[in-house]
PDB file of C-alpha atoms in Angstrom:
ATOM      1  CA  UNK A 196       0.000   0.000   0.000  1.00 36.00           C
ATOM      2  CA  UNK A 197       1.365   3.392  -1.167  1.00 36.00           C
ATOM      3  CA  UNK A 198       0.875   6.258   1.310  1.00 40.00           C
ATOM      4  CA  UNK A 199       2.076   9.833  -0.463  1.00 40.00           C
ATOM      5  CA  UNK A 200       3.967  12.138   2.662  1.00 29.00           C
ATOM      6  CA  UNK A 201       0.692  14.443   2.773  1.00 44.00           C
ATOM      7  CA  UNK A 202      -1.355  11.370   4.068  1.00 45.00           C
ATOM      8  CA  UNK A 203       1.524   9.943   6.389  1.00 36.00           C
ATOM      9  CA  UNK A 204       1.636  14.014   7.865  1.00 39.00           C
ATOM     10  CA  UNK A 205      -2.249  14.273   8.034  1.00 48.00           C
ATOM     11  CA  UNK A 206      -2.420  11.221  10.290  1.00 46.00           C
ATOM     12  CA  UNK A 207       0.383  11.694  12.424  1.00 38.00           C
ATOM     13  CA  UNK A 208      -0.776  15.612  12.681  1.00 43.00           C
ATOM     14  CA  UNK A 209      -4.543  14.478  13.747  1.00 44.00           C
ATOM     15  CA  UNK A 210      -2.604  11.431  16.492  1.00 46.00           C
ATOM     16  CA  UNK A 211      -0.727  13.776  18.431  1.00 38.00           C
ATOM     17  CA  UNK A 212      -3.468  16.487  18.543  1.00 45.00           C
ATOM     18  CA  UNK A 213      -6.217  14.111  19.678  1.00 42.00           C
ATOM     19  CA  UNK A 214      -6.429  13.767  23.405  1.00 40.00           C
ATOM     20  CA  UNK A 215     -23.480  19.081   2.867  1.00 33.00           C
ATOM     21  CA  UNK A 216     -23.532  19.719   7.200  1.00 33.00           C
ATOM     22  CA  UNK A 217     -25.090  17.191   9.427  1.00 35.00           C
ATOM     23  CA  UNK A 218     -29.181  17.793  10.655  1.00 36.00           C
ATOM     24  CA  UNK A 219     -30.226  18.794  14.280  1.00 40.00           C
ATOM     25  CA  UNK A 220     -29.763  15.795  16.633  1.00 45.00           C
ATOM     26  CA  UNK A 221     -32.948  13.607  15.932  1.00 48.00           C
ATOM     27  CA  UNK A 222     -35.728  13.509  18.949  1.00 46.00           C
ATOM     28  CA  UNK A 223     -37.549  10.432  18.530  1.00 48.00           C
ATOM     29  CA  UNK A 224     -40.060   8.486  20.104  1.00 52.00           C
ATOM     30  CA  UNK A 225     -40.297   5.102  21.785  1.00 58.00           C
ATOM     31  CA  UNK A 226     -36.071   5.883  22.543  1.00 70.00           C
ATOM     32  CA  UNK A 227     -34.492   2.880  24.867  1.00 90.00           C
ATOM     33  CA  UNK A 228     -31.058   3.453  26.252  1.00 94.00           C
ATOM     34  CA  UNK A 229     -28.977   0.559  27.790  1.00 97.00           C
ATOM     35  CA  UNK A 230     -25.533   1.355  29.464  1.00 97.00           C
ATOM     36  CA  UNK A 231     -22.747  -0.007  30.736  1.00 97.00           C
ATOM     37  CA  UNK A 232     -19.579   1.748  32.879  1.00 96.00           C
ATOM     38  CA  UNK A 233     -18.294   1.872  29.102  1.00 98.00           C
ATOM     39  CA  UNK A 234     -20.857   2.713  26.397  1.00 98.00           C
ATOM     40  CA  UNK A 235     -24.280   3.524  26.475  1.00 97.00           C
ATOM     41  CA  UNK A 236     -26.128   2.479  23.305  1.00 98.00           C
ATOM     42  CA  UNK A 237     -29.340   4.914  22.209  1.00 98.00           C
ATOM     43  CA  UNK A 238     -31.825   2.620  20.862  1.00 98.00           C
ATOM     44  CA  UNK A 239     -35.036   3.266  18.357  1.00 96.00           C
ATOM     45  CA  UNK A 240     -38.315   1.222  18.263  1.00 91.00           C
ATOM     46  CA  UNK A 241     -40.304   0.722  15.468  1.00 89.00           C
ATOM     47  CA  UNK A 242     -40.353  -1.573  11.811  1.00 90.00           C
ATOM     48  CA  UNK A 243     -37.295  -2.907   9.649  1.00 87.00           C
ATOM     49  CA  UNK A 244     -34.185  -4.413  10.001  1.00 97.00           C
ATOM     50  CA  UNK A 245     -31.738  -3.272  12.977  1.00 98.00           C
ATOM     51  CA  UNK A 246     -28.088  -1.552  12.620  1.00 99.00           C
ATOM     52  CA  UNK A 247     -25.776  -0.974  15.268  1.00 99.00           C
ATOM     53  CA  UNK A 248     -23.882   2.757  14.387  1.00 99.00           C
ATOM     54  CA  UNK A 249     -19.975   3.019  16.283  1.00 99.00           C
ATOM     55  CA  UNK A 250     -18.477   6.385  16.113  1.00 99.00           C
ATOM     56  CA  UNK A 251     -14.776   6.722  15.621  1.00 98.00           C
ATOM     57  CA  UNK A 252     -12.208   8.172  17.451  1.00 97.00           C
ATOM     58  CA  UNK A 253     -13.069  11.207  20.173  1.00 96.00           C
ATOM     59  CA  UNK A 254     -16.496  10.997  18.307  1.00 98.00           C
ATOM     60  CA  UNK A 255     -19.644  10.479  20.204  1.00 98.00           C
ATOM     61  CA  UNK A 256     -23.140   8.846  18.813  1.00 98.00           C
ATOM     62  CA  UNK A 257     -24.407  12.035  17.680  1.00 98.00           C
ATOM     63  CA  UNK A 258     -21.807  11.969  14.836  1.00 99.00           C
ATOM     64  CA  UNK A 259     -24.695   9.591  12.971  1.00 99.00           C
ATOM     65  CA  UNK A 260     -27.657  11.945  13.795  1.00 98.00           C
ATOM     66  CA  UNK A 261     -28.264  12.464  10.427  1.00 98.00           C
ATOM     67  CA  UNK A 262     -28.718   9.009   9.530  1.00 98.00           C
ATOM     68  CA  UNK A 263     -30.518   8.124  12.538  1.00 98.00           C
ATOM     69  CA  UNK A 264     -33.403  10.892  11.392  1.00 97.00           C
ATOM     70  CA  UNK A 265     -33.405   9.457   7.860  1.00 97.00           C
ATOM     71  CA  UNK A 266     -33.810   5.732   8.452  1.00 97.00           C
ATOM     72  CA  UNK A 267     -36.876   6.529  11.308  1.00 96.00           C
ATOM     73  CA  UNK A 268     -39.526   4.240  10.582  1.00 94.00           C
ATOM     74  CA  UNK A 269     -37.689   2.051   7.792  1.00 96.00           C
ATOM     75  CA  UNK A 270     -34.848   0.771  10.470  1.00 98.00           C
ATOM     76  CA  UNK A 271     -34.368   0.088  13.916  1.00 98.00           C
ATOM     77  CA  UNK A 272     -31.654   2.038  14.836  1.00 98.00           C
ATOM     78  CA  UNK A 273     -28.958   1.173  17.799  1.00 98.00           C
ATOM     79  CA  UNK A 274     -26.160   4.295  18.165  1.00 99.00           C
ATOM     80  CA  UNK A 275     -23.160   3.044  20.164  1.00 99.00           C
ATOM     81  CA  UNK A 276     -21.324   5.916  22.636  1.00 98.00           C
ATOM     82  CA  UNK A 277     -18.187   5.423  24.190  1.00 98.00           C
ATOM     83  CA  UNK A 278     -17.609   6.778  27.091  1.00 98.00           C
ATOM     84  CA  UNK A 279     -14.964   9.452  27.081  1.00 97.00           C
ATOM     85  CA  UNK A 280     -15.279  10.206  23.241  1.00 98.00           C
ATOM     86  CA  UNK A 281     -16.902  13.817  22.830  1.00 94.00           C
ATOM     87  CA  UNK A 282     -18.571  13.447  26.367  1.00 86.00           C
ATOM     88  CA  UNK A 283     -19.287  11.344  29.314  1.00 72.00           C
ATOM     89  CA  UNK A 284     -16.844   9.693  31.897  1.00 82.00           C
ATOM     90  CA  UNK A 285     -13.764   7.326  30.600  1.00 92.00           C
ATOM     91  CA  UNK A 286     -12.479   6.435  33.121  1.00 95.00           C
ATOM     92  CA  UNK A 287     -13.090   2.345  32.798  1.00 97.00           C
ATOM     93  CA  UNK A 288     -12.264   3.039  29.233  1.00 98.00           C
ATOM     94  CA  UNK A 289      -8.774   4.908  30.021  1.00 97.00           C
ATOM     95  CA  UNK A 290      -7.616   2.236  32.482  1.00 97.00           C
ATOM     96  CA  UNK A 291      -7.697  -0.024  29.366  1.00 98.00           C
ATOM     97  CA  UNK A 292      -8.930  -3.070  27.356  1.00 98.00           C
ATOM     98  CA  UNK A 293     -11.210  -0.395  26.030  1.00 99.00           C
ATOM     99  CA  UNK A 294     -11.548  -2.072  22.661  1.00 99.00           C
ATOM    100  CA  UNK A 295     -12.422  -5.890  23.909  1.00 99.00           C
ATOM    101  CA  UNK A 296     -14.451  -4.254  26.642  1.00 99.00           C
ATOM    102  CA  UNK A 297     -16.727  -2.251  23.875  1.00 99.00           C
ATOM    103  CA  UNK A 298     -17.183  -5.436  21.779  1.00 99.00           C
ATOM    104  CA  UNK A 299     -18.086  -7.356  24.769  1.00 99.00           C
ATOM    105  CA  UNK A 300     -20.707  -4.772  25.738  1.00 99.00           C
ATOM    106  CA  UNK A 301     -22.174  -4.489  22.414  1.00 99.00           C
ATOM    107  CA  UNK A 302     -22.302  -8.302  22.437  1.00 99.00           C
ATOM    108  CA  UNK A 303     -23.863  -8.520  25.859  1.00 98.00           C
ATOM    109  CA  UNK A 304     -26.238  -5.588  24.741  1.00 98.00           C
ATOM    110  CA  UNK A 305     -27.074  -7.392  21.001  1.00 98.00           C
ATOM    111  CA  UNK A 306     -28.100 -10.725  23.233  1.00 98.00           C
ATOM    112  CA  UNK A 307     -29.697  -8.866  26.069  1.00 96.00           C
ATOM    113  CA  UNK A 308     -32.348  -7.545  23.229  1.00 96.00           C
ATOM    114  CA  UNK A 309     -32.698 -10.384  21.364  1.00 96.00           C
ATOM    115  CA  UNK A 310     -31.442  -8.691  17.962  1.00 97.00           C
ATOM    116  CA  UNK A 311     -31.247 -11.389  14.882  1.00 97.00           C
ATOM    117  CA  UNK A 312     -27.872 -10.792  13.484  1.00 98.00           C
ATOM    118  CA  UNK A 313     -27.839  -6.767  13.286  1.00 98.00           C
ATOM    119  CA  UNK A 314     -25.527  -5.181  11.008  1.00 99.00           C
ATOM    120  CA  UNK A 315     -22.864  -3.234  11.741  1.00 99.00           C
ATOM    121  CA  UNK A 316     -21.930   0.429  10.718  1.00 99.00           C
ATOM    122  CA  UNK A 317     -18.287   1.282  12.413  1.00 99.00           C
ATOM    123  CA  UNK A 318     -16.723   5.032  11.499  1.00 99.00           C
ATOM    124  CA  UNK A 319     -12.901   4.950  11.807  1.00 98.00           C
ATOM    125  CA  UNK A 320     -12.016   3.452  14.963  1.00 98.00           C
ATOM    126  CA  UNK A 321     -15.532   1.806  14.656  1.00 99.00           C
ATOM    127  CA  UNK A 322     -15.013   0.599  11.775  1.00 99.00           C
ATOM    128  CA  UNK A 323     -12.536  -1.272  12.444  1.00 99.00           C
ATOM    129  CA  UNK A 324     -14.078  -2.849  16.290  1.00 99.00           C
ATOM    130  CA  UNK A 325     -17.140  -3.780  13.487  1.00 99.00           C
ATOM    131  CA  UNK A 326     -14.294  -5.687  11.677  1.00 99.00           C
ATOM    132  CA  UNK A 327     -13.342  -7.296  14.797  1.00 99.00           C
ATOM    133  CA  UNK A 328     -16.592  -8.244  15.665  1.00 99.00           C
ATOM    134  CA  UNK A 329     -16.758  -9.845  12.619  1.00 99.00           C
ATOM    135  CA  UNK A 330     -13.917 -12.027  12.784  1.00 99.00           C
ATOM    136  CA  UNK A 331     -14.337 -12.554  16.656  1.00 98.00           C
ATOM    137  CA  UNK A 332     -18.259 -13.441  16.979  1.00 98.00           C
ATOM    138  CA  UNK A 333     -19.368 -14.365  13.228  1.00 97.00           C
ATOM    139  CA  UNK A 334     -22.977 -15.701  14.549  1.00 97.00           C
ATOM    140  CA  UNK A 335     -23.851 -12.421  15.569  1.00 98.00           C
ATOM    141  CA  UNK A 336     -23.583  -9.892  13.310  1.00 99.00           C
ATOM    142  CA  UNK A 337     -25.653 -10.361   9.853  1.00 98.00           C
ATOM    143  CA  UNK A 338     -23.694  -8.213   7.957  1.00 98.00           C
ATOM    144  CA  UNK A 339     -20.779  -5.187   8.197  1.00 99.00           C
ATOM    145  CA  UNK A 340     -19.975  -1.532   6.743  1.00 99.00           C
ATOM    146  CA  UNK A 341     -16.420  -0.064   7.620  1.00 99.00           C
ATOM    147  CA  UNK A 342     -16.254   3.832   6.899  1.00 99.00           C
ATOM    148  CA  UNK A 343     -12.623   5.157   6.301  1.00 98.00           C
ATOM    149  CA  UNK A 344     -11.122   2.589   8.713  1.00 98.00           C
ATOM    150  CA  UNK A 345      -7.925   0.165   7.946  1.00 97.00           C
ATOM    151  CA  UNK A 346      -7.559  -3.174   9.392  1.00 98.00           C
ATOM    152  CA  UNK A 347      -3.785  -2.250  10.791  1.00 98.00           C
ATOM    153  CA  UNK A 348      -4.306   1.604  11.409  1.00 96.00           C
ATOM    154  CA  UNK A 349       0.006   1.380  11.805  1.00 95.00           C
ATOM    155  CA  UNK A 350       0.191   1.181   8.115  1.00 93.00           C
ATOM    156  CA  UNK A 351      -0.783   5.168   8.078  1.00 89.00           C
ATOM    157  CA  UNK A 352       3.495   5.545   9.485  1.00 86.00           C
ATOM    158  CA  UNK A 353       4.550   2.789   8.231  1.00 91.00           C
ATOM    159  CA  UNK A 354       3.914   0.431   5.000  1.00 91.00           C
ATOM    160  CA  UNK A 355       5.591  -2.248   6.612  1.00 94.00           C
ATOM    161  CA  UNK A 356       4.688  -2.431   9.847  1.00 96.00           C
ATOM    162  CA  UNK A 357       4.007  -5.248  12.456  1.00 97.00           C
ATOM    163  CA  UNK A 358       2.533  -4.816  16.094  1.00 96.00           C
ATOM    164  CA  UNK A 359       6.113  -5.177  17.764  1.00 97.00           C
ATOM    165  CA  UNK A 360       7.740  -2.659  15.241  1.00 97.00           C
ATOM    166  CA  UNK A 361       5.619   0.048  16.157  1.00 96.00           C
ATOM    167  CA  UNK A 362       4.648  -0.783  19.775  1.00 97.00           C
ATOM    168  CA  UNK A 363       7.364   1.776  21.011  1.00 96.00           C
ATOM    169  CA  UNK A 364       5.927   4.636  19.228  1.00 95.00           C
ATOM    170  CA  UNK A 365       2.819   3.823  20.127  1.00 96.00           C
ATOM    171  CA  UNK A 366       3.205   3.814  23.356  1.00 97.00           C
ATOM    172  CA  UNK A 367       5.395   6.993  23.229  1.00 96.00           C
ATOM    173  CA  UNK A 368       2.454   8.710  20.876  1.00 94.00           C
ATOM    174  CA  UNK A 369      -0.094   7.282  24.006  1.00 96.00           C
ATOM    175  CA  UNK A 370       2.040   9.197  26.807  1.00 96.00           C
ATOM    176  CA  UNK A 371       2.248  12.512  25.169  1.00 94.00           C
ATOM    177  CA  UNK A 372      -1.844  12.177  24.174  1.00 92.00           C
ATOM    178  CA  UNK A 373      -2.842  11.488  27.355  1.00 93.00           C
ATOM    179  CA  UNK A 374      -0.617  14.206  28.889  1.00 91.00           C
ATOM    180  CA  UNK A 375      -1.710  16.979  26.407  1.00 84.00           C
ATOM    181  CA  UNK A 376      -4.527  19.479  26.969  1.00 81.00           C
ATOM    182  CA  UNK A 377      -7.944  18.805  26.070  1.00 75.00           C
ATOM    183  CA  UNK A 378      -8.540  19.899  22.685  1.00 72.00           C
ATOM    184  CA  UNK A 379      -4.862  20.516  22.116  1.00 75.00           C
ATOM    185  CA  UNK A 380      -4.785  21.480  17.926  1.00 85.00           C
ATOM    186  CA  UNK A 381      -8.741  20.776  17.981  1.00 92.00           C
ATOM    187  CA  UNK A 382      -9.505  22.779  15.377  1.00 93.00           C
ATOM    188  CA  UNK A 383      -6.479  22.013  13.016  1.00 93.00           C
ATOM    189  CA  UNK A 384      -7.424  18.436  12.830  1.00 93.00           C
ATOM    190  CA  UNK A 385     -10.819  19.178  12.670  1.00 96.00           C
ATOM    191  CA  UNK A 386     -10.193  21.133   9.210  1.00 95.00           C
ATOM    192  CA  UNK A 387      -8.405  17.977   7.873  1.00 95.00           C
ATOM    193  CA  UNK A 388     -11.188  15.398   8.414  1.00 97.00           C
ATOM    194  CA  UNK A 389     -13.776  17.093   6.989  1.00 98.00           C
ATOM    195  CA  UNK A 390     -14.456  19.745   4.645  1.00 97.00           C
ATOM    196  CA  UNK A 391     -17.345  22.222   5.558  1.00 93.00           C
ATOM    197  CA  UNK A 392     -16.871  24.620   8.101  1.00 96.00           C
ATOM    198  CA  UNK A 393     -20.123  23.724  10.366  1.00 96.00           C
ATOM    199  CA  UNK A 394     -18.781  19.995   9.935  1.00 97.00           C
ATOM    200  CA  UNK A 395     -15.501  21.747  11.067  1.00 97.00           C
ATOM    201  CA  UNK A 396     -16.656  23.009  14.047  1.00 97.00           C
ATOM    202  CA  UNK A 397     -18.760  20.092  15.674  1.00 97.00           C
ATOM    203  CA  UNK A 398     -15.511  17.711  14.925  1.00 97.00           C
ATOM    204  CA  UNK A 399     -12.949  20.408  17.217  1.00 96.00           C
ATOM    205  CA  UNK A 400     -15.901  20.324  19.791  1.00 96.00           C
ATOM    206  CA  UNK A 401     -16.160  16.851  19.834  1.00 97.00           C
ATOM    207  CA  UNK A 402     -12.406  16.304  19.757  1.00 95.00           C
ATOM    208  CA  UNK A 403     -12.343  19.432  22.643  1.00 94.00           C
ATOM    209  CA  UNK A 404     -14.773  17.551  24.847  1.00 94.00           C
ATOM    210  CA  UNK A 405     -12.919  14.180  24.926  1.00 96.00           C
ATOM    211  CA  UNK A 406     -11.027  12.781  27.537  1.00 95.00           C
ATOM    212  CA  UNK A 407      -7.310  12.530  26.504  1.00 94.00           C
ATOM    213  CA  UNK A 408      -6.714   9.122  28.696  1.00 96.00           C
ATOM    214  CA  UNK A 409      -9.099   7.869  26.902  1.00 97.00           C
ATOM    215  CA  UNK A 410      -8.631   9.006  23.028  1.00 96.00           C
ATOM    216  CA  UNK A 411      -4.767   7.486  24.239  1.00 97.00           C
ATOM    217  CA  UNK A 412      -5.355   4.154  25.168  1.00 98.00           C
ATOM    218  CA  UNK A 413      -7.706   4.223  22.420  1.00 98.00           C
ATOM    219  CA  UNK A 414      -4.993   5.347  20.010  1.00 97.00           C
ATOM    220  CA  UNK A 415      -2.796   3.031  21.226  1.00 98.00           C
ATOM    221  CA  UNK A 416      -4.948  -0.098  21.448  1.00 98.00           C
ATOM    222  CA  UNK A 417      -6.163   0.451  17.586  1.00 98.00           C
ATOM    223  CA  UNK A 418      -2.001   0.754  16.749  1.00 97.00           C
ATOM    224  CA  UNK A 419      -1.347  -2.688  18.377  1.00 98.00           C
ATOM    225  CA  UNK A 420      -4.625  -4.154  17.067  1.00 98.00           C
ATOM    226  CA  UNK A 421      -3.690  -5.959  13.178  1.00 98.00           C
ATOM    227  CA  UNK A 422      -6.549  -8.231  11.820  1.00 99.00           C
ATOM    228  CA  UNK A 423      -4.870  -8.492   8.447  1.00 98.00           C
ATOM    229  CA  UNK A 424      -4.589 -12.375   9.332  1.00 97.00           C
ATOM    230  CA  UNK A 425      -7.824 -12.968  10.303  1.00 98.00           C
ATOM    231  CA  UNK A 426     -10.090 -10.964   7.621  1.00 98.00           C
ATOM    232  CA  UNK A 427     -10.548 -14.347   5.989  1.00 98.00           C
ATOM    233  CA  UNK A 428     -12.454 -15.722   9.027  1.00 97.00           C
ATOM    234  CA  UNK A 429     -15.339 -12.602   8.558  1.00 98.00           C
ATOM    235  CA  UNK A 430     -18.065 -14.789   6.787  1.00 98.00           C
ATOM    236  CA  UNK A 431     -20.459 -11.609   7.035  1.00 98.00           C
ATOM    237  CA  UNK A 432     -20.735  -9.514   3.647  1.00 98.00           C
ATOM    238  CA  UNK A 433     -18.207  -6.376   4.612  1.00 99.00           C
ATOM    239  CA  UNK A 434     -18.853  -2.790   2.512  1.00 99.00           C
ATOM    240  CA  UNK A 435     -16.036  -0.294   2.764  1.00 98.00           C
ATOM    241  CA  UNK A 436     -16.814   2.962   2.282  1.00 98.00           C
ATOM    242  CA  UNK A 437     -13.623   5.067   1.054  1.00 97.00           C
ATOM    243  CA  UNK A 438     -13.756   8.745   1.171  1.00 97.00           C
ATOM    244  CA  UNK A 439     -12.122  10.728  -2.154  1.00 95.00           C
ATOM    245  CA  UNK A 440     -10.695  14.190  -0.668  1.00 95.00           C
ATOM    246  CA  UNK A 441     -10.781  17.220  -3.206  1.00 92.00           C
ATOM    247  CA  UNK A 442      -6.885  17.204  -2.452  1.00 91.00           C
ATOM    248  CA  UNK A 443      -6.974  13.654  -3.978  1.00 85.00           C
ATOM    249  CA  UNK A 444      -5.288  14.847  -7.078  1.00 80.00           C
ATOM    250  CA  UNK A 445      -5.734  11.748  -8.933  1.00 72.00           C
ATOM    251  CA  UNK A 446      -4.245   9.107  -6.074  1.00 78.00           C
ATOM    252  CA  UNK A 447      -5.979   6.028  -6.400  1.00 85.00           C
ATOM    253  CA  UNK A 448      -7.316   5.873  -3.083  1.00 82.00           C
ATOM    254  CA  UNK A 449      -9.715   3.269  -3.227  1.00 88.00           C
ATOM    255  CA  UNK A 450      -7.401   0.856  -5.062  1.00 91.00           C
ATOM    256  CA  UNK A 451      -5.072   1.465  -1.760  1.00 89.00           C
ATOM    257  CA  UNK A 452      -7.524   0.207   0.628  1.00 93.00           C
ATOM    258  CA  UNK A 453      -8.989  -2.578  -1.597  1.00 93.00           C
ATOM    259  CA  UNK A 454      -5.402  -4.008  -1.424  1.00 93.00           C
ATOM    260  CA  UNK A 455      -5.668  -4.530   2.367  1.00 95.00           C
ATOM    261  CA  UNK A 456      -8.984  -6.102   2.433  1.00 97.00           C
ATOM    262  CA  UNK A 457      -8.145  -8.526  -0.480  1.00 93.00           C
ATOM    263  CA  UNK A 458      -8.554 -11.696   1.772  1.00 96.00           C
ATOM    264  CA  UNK A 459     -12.226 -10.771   2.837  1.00 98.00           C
ATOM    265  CA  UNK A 460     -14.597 -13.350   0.335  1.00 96.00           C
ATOM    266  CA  UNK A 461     -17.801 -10.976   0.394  1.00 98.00           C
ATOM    267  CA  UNK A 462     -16.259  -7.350  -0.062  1.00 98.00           C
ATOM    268  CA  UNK A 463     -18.049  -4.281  -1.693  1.00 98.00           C
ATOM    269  CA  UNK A 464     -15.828  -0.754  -1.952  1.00 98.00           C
ATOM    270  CA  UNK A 465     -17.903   2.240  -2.658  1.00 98.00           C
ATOM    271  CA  UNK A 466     -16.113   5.315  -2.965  1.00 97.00           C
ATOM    272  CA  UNK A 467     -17.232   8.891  -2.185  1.00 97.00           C
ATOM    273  CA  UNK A 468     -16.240  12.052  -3.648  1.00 96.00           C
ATOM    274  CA  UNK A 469     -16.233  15.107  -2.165  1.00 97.00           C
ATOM    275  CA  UNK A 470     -15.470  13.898   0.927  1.00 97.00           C
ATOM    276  CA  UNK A 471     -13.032  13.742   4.162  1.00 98.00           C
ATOM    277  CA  UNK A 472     -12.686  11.464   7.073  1.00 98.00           C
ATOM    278  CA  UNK A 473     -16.283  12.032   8.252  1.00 98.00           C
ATOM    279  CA  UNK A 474     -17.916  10.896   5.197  1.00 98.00           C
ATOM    280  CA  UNK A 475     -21.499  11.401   6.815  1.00 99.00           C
ATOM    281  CA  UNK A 476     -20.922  14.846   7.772  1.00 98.00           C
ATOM    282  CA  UNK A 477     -19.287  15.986   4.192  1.00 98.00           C
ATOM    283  CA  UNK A 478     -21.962  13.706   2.301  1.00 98.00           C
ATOM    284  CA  UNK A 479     -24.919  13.068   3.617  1.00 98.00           C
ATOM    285  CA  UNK A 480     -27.261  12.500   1.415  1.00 98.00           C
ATOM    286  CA  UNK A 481     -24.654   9.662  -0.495  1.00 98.00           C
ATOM    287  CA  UNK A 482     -24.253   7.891   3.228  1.00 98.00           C
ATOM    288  CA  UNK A 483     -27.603   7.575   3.994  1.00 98.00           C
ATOM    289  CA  UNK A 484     -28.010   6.175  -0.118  1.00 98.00           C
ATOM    290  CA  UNK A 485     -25.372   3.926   1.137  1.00 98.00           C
ATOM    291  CA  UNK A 486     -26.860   2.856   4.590  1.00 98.00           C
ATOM    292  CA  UNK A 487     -29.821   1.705   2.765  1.00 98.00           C
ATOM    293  CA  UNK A 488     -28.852   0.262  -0.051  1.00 98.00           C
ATOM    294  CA  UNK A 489     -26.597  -1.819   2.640  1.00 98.00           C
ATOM    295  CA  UNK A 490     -29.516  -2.637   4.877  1.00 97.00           C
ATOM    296  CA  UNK A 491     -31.518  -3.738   1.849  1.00 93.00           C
ATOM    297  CA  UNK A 492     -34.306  -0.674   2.633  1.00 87.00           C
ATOM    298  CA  UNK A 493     -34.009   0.612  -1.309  1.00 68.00           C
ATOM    299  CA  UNK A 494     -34.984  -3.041  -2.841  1.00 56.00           C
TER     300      UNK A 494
END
């Protein structure tokens, strides 16, 4: 996989500062909410098939607001927060295991309700716990959609990495996140992930109201966490969705990440133009197309 020195800068740049515009958050009835000292999920009632949404990293729930007000009525819709990310109390999450502990919870959550294999919808850092879930519990989870999310996030520094090679900088990059200000660069990341300037804005808040422990041992778990090996176990159908930057200038982005998901055996790639990392705040309208054409509501 090719990686130009803009796109190696960008993601090192957006590491070390962590510690179309999307609608009004939706209020909807018959709302269930089921919580653990990790995640709560935000749960609709109602007709059609159900979808679990994960946010990425330092990005709470409401990052899928938009989509949540479009499917209502058609889908059943499950939004995933993480505790720490854009609000709430990490500390459980901080002190670590914060990835296995969110897949358990979802898990224990997708049991608790009796939900007949849900898909999946995972942005970034979501996407790639959706990916996990996928190899890790294959008789739960119907089906899978991975927004801008690699299965070995250490590729972004380094084409060649492995877990041990970059465990050392990962743990370095964990220290100095955890021990920076809240918000530190907030807004200079922000105007790298996504493109309009409302979209802009709620990204630095989000990224201002996170807890730094916890965006860290994020960080660092998704840097030691390489499913390359095991993509061939996912049985579940798996769409990537691959945003195309205006700075693109003709890189073959797409064909980049198809190259790392070449051993999943039901794979769709859509790409989007006109977009950043946070696809469903640059693009809306094209998400939510791709939502349902995922969840089968457009047949």
């Amino acid at each position: 996989m090719i990686f130009t020195r803009r796109s190696l800068c960008c993601a090192l740049t957006a590491a070390l500062a962590l510690s179309h515009v999307a609608r009004a958050a939706p209020q909807l009835d018959g709302m269930d909410t089921f919580e653990t000292d990790r995640i709560t999920i935000d749960s609709t009632s109602g007709p059609g098939p159900d979808v679990i949404l994960l946010p990425g990293l330092a990005t709470p729930g409401e990052v899928w607001d938009g989509v949540v007000a479009d499917l209502d009525g058609r889908a059943r819709t499950h939004v995933v927060n993480v505790k720490g990310f854009g609000h709430g109390d990490g500390a459980a999450n901080a002190a670590g295991d914060l990835m296995a502990g969110v897949l358990s919870d979802i898990a224990v959550f997708t049991r608790d309700r009796g939900l007949d294999r849900p898909a999946l919808v995972g942005h970034s850092l979501g996407g790639t716990l959706a990916l996990q879930a996928g190899i890790e519990t294959p008789d739960l989870y119907g089906r899978l959609m991975v927004v801008d999310a690699l299965p070995f996030v250490a590729l972004l520094f380094d084409p060649g990495a492995t877990k041990d090679s970059v465990e050392e900088q990962a743990a370095s990059m964990r220290d100095r996140m955890a021990e920076a200000p809240a918000g530190a660069n907030a807004e200079a990341t922000a105007e790298r992930y996504a493109i309009g300037e409302d979209a802009q804005k709620r990204v630095a808040e989000w990224i201002a109201a996170s807890d730094p422990q916890t965006v860290a041992q994020a960080f660092y778990e998704d840097m030691q966490t390489d499913l390359r090996p095991a993509l061939s176990d996912i049985v579940a159908p798996v769409h990537l969705i691959v945003p195309v930057p205006p700075e693109a200038e003709g890189r073959d982005f797409p064909a980049q990440y198809e190259s790392l998901y070449g051993d999943v055996s039901n794979f769709t790639l859509h790409p989007v133009e006109e977009a950043r990392h946070f696809v469903m705040l640059d693009q809306p309208d094209r998400m939510t197309a791709l939502i349902e054409d995922f969840l089968k509501l457009s047949d």
